[in-house]
mmCIF file of C-alpha atoms in Angstrom:
data_model
loop_
_atom_site.group_PDB
_atom_site.id
_atom_site.type_symbol
_atom_site.label_atom_id
_atom_site.label_comp_id
_atom_site.label_asym_id
_atom_site.label_seq_id
_atom_site.Cartn_x
_atom_site.Cartn_y
_atom_site.Cartn_z
ATOM 1 C CA MET A 1 -15.543 -22.043 5.303
ATOM 2 C CA SER A 2 -12.076 -20.749 4.216
ATOM 3 C CA THR A 3 -10.460 -17.353 4.980
ATOM 4 C CA VAL A 4 -8.229 -15.745 2.356
ATOM 5 C CA LYS A 5 -6.515 -12.141 3.034
ATOM 6 C CA GLU A 6 -4.453 -10.695 0.549
ATOM 7 C CA THR A 7 -2.970 -7.183 0.783
ATOM 8 C CA VAL A 8 -1.434 -4.709 -2.283
ATOM 9 C CA GLU A 9 0.071 -1.454 -1.702
ATOM 10 C CA VAL A 10 -0.964 0.608 -5.244
ATOM 11 C CA ASP A 11 0.734 3.653 -5.969
ATOM 12 C CA VAL A 12 -2.677 6.324 -6.424
ATOM 13 C CA PRO A 13 -4.177 7.837 -3.692
ATOM 14 C CA VAL A 14 -6.536 6.265 -1.108
ATOM 15 C CA HIS A 15 -9.802 7.918 -2.904
ATOM 16 C CA THR A 16 -8.568 6.818 -6.277
ATOM 17 C CA ALA A 17 -8.639 2.984 -5.412
ATOM 18 C CA TYR A 18 -11.429 2.845 -2.995
ATOM 19 C CA ASN A 19 -13.387 4.905 -6.321
ATOM 20 C CA GLN A 20 -12.465 2.269 -8.516
ATOM 21 C CA TRP A 21 -13.334 -0.746 -5.959
ATOM 22 C CA THR A 22 -16.875 0.643 -6.210
ATOM 23 C CA GLN A 23 -17.224 0.122 -9.989
ATOM 24 C CA PHE A 24 -18.115 -3.530 -9.365
ATOM 25 C CA GLU A 25 -19.210 -3.887 -12.946
ATOM 26 C CA ASP A 26 -15.228 -3.554 -14.067
ATOM 27 C CA PHE A 27 -14.398 -6.647 -11.817
ATOM 28 C CA PRO A 28 -14.571 -8.550 -14.683
ATOM 29 C CA ASN A 29 -11.337 -6.718 -15.975
ATOM 30 C CA PHE A 30 -9.322 -7.947 -13.305
ATOM 31 C CA MET A 31 -10.808 -10.507 -11.474
ATOM 32 C CA GLU A 32 -10.563 -13.970 -12.871
ATOM 33 C CA GLY A 33 -13.025 -16.368 -13.459
ATOM 34 C CA VAL A 34 -15.693 -13.193 -12.970
ATOM 35 C CA GLU A 35 -17.896 -12.779 -16.166
ATOM 36 C CA GLU A 36 -20.281 -10.201 -15.333
ATOM 37 C CA ILE A 37 -21.922 -8.361 -12.273
ATOM 38 C CA THR A 38 -24.627 -6.459 -12.532
ATOM 39 C CA GLN A 39 -25.088 -3.478 -9.944
ATOM 40 C CA VAL A 40 -28.956 -4.049 -9.406
ATOM 41 C CA ASP A 41 -28.850 -0.799 -6.712
ATOM 42 C CA ASP A 42 -26.432 0.848 -4.224
ATOM 43 C CA ARG A 43 -26.385 -2.170 -1.832
ATOM 44 C CA HIS A 44 -26.883 -5.091 -4.137
ATOM 45 C CA ASN A 45 -25.500 -6.554 -6.876
ATOM 46 C CA HIS A 46 -25.852 -10.013 -8.980
ATOM 47 C CA TRP A 47 -22.525 -11.762 -10.210
ATOM 48 C CA THR A 48 -22.049 -14.203 -12.482
ATOM 49 C CA THR A 49 -18.975 -16.198 -12.616
ATOM 50 C CA LYS A 50 -16.985 -19.358 -14.445
ATOM 51 C CA ILE A 51 -14.228 -20.990 -12.718
ATOM 52 C CA GLY A 52 -12.795 -24.489 -13.855
ATOM 53 C CA GLY A 53 -15.905 -24.708 -16.395
ATOM 54 C CA VAL A 54 -18.856 -24.355 -13.585
ATOM 55 C CA ARG A 55 -20.607 -21.475 -13.965
ATOM 56 C CA ARG A 56 -22.562 -19.962 -10.842
ATOM 57 C CA GLU A 57 -24.762 -16.935 -10.240
ATOM 58 C CA PHE A 58 -25.374 -15.228 -7.073
ATOM 59 C CA ASP A 59 -26.256 -12.360 -5.889
ATOM 60 C CA THR A 60 -24.652 -10.080 -2.724
ATOM 61 C CA GLU A 61 -25.347 -7.090 -0.454
ATOM 62 C CA ILE A 62 -23.238 -4.713 0.944
ATOM 63 C CA VAL A 63 -23.561 -4.354 4.245
ATOM 64 C CA ASP A 64 -21.137 -1.782 5.044
ATOM 65 C CA GLN A 65 -19.563 0.982 3.066
ATOM 66 C CA LEU A 66 -17.582 3.858 4.094
ATOM 67 C CA PRO A 67 -15.532 6.084 1.793
ATOM 68 C CA ASP A 68 -12.111 5.887 1.452
ATOM 69 C CA GLU A 69 -12.092 3.083 4.601
ATOM 70 C CA ARG A 70 -14.066 -0.117 3.993
ATOM 71 C CA ILE A 71 -16.717 -2.073 1.660
ATOM 72 C CA THR A 72 -18.542 -5.186 3.248
ATOM 73 C CA TRP A 73 -20.555 -7.696 1.573
ATOM 74 C CA ARG A 74 -22.349 -11.278 1.843
ATOM 75 C CA THR A 75 -23.997 -13.003 -0.344
ATOM 76 C CA THR A 76 -27.818 -13.166 -0.040
ATOM 77 C CA SER A 77 -28.511 -16.074 -2.501
ATOM 78 C CA GLY A 78 -27.399 -18.319 -5.701
ATOM 79 C CA ASP A 79 -24.520 -20.987 -5.685
ATOM 80 C CA LEU A 80 -21.965 -19.201 -3.425
ATOM 81 C CA GLY A 81 -21.375 -18.829 0.159
ATOM 82 C CA GLN A 82 -19.110 -15.596 0.908
ATOM 83 C CA LYS A 83 -18.721 -12.628 3.112
ATOM 84 C CA GLY A 84 -15.808 -10.235 2.932
ATOM 85 C CA THR A 85 -14.017 -7.185 3.669
ATOM 86 C CA VAL A 86 -11.868 -4.737 1.723
ATOM 87 C CA ARG A 87 -10.399 -1.928 3.720
ATOM 88 C CA PHE A 88 -8.267 0.959 2.047
ATOM 89 C CA GLN A 89 -5.517 2.488 4.274
ATOM 90 C CA ARG A 90 -3.623 5.694 3.144
ATOM 91 C CA VAL A 91 0.078 5.054 3.188
ATOM 92 C CA ASP A 92 0.887 8.923 2.179
ATOM 93 C CA ASP A 93 -0.388 11.082 -0.693
ATOM 94 C CA THR A 94 0.003 8.739 -3.553
ATOM 95 C CA HIS A 95 0.082 5.416 -2.095
ATOM 96 C CA THR A 96 -2.724 2.922 -0.641
ATOM 97 C CA ARG A 97 -2.942 -0.122 1.268
ATOM 98 C CA VAL A 98 -5.636 -2.541 0.004
ATOM 99 C CA GLU A 99 -6.616 -5.496 2.347
ATOM 100 C CA LEU A 100 -9.059 -7.670 1.206
ATOM 101 C CA VAL A 101 -10.378 -10.372 3.636
ATOM 102 C CA MET A 102 -12.892 -13.065 2.493
ATOM 103 C CA ASP A 103 -14.775 -16.286 4.006
ATOM 104 C CA VAL A 104 -15.455 -18.555 1.150
ATOM 105 C CA GLU A 105 -17.899 -21.782 1.439
ATOM 106 C CA PRO A 106 -16.903 -23.779 -1.355
ATOM 107 C CA SER A 107 -20.362 -25.556 -2.671
ATOM 108 C CA GLY A 108 -19.807 -27.893 -5.073
ATOM 109 C CA ALA A 109 -17.366 -31.060 -5.282
ATOM 110 C CA ALA A 110 -14.973 -28.283 -7.630
ATOM 111 C CA GLU A 111 -14.979 -25.685 -5.478
ATOM 112 C CA LYS A 112 -14.471 -28.257 -2.683
ATOM 113 C CA ALA A 113 -11.487 -29.642 -4.541
ATOM 114 C CA ALA A 114 -10.290 -26.259 -5.620
ATOM 115 C CA ASP A 115 -10.203 -24.915 -1.662
ATOM 116 C CA MET A 116 -8.313 -27.913 -0.477
ATOM 117 C CA LEU A 117 -5.781 -27.117 -3.169
ATOM 118 C CA GLY A 118 -5.481 -23.544 -2.085
ATOM 119 C CA THR A 119 -6.783 -22.536 -5.595
ATOM 120 C CA ILE A 120 -8.934 -19.810 -4.157
ATOM 121 C CA ASP A 121 -5.930 -18.601 -2.096
ATOM 122 C CA ARG A 122 -4.025 -18.152 -5.351
ATOM 123 C CA ARG A 123 -7.079 -16.714 -7.636
ATOM 124 C CA VAL A 124 -7.616 -13.918 -4.643
ATOM 125 C CA LYS A 125 -3.703 -12.986 -5.006
ATOM 126 C CA GLY A 126 -3.521 -12.927 -8.444
ATOM 127 C CA ASP A 127 -7.095 -10.767 -8.543
ATOM 128 C CA MET A 128 -5.396 -8.335 -6.079
ATOM 129 C CA LYS A 129 -2.096 -8.315 -8.051
ATOM 130 C CA ARG A 130 -4.259 -7.065 -11.243
ATOM 131 C CA PHE A 131 -6.203 -5.089 -9.709
ATOM 132 C CA LYS A 132 -3.035 -3.219 -8.847
ATOM 133 C CA SER A 133 -1.777 -3.176 -12.536
ATOM 134 C CA TYR A 134 -5.224 -2.056 -13.584
ATOM 135 C CA ILE A 135 -5.871 1.080 -11.227
ATOM 136 C CA GLU A 136 -1.950 2.292 -11.685
ATOM 137 C CA GLU A 137 -2.160 1.985 -15.733
ATOM 138 C CA ARG A 138 -5.516 3.727 -15.195
ATOM 139 C CA GLY A 139 -4.061 6.342 -12.869
ATOM 140 C CA ALA A 140 -7.777 7.558 -12.337
ATOM 141 C CA ALA A 141 -10.995 5.557 -11.302
ATOM 142 C CA SER A 142 -13.221 5.019 -14.019
ATOM 143 C CA GLY A 143 -15.900 6.213 -11.502
ATOM 144 C CA ALA A 144 -16.749 6.505 -7.884
ATOM 145 C CA TRP A 145 -19.874 6.016 -5.695
ATOM 146 C CA ARG A 146 -19.389 8.194 -2.411
ATOM 147 C CA GLY A 147 -22.221 7.087 -0.267
ATOM 148 C CA ARG A 148 -22.281 5.636 2.981
ATOM 149 C CA ILE A 149 -24.208 2.293 3.711
ATOM 150 C CA LYS A 150 -24.305 1.441 7.462
ATOM 151 C CA PRO A 151 -25.124 -2.070 8.700
ATOM 152 C CA GLY A 152 -29.112 -2.719 9.110
ATOM 153 C CA GLY A 153 -29.536 0.845 7.380
ATOM 154 C CA ALA A 154 -30.081 2.319 4.276
ATOM 155 C CA GLY A 155 -27.607 3.542 1.474
ATOM 156 C CA GLY A 156 -27.474 6.771 0.207
ATOM 157 C CA PRO A 157 -25.041 10.136 -0.484
ATOM 158 C CA ALA A 158 -23.277 11.019 2.438
#
């Protein structure tokens, strides 16, 4: 298991950065290798990725989500094991610190080799830089989901 951590400061208010991150189906716009995310319901997403020519599909579950503060997820099935948290910290009225921490379990030989070479770490750093550009160029989120998901509980509007 490898832990990857990256932080960026974005020039948008905390609610804008958070709201954009809840739009999982937009992730292919700034996450390298993510081909498609299908949101199944408030807690579950199905991912299709293609990295280094290897296509992977997996499902994730959001286990904790608190608007403008954090989203925590884990994989529940598929070709990849991961868990992580993205945190949003208000710097001031127009700036937000976004911190992503992920634990990734490489599943195949290609992923293990990529992990050893630091490729996963570099990809996450690039994804966070692209998220910064994506949200700053837009200036507004493409949508929002403001519900609260508690660990072990059901999701729903706050």
